[in-house]
XYZ file of N, CA and C in Angstrom:
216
model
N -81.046 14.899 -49.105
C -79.698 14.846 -49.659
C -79.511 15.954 -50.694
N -78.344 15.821 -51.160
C -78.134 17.391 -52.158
C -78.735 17.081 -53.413
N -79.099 15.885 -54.146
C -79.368 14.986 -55.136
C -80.526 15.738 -54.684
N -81.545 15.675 -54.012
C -82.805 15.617 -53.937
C -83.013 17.095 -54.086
N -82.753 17.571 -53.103
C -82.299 19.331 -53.224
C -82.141 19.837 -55.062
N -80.796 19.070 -55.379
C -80.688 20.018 -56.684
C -81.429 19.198 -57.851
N -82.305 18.318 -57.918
C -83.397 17.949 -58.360
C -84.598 18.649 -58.313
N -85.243 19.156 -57.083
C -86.305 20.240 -56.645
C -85.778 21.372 -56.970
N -84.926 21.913 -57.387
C -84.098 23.136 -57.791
C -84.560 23.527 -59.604
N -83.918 22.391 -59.736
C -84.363 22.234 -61.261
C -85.925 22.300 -61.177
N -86.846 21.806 -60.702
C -87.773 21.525 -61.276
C -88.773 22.872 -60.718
N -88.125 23.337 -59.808
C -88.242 25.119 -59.302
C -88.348 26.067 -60.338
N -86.968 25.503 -60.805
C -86.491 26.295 -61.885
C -87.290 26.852 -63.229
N -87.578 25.094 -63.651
C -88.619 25.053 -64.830
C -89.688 25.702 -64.447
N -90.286 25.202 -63.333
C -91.477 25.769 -62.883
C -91.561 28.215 -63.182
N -90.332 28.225 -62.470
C -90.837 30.050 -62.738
C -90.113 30.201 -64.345
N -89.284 29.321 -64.818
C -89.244 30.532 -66.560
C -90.657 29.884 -67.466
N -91.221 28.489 -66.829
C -92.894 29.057 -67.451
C -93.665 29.866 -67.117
N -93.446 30.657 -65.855
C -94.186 32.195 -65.454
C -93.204 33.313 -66.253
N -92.381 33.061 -66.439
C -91.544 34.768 -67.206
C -92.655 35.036 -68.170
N -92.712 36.487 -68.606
C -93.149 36.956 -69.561
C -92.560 36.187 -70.856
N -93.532 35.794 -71.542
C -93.233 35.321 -72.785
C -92.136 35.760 -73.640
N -91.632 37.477 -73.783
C -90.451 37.363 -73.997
C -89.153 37.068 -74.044
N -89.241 37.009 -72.361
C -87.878 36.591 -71.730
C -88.267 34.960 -72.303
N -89.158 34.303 -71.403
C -89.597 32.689 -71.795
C -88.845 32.308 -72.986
N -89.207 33.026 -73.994
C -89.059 32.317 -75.463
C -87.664 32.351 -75.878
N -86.786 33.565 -75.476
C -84.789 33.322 -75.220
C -84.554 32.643 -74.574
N -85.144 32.335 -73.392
C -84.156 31.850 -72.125
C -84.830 29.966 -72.919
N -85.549 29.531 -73.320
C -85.867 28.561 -73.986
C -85.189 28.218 -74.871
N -84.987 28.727 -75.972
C -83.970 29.081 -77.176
C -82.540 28.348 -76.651
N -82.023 29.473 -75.988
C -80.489 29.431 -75.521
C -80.085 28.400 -74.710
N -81.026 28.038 -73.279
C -81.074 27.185 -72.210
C -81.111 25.926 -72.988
N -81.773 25.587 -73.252
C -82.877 24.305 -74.159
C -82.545 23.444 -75.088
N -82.546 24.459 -76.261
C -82.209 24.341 -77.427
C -81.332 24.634 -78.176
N -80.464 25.443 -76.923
C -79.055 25.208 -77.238
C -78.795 25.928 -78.372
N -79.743 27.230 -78.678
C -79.083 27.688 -80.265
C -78.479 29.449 -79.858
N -77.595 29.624 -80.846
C -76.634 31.093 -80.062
C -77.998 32.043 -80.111
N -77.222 33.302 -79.771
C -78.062 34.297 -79.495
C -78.016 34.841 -81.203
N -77.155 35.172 -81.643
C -76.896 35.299 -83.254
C -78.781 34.710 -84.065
N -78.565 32.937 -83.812
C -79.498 32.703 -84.148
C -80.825 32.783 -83.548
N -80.715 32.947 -82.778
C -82.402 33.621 -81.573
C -82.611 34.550 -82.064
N -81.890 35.882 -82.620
C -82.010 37.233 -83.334
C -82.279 36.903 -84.646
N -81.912 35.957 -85.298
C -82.569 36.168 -86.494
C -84.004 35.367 -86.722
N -84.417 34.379 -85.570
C -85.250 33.626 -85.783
C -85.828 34.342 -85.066
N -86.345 35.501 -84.338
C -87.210 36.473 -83.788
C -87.247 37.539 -84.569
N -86.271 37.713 -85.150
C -86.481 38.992 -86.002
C -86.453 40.334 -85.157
N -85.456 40.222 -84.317
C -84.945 41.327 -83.141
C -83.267 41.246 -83.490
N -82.258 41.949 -82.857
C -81.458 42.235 -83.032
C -80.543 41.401 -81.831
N -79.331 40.929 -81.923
C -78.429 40.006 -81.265
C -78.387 41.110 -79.458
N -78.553 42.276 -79.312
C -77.824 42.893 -78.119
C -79.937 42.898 -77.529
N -80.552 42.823 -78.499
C -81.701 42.857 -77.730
C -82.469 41.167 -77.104
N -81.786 40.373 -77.504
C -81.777 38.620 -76.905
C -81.013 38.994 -75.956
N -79.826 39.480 -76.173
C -78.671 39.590 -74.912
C -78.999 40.442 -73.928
N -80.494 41.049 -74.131
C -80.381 42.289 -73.231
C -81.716 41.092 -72.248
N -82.483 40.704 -72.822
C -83.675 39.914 -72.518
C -83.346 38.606 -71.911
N -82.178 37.840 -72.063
C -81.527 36.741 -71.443
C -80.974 37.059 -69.908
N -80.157 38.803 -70.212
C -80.019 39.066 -68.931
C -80.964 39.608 -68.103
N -82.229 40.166 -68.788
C -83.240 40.637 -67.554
C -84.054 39.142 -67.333
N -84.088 38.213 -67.646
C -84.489 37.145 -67.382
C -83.919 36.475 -66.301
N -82.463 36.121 -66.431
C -81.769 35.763 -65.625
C -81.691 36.702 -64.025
N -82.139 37.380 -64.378
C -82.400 38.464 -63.398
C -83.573 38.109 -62.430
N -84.344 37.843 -63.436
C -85.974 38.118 -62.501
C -85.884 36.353 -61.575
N -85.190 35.135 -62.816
C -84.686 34.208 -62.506
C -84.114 34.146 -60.835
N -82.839 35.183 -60.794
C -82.376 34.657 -59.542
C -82.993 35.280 -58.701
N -83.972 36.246 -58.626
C -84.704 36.769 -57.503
C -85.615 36.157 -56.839
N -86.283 35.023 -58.089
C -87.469 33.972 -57.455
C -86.485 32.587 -57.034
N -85.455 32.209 -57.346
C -84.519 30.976 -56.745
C -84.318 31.472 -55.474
N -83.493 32.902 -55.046
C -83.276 33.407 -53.955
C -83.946 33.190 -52.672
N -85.649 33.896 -53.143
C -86.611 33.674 -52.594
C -87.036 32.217 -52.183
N -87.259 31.789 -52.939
C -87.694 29.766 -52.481
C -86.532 29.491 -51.997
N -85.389 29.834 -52.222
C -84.076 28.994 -51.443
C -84.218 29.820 -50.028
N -84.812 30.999 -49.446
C -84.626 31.498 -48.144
C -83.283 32.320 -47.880
């Protein structure tokens, strides 16, 4: 059923951003997760707001290439 499907999706999901490189990992955690802005991910890394934003999107990136892949 689709329930079951977008259950194994999710848990797909979780499964590859614990393989991302720890950089991406630790934004896409932050933002996804914990729900805190990118504003505050930049100051609680001590990086700059366009460099979370730059790392959320190469994440999301590497993200839909391995969903792509397992989805066929």
């Amino acid at each position: 059923s689709d329930q079951i499907k977008e259950n194994t999706n999710k848990e797909v999901l979780q499964f590859y951003v614990d393989t991302l490189p720890e950089k991406y990992k630790v934004v896409v955690v932050l933002f996804y997760y914990e729900n805190l802005k990118t504003i505050e991910i930049s100051k609680l890394l001590d990086i700059s707001e366009a460099a979370v934003r730059k790392r959320l999107e190469r994440a999301r990136e590497i993200l839909k290439k391995k969903m792509e892949a397992y989805n066929g």
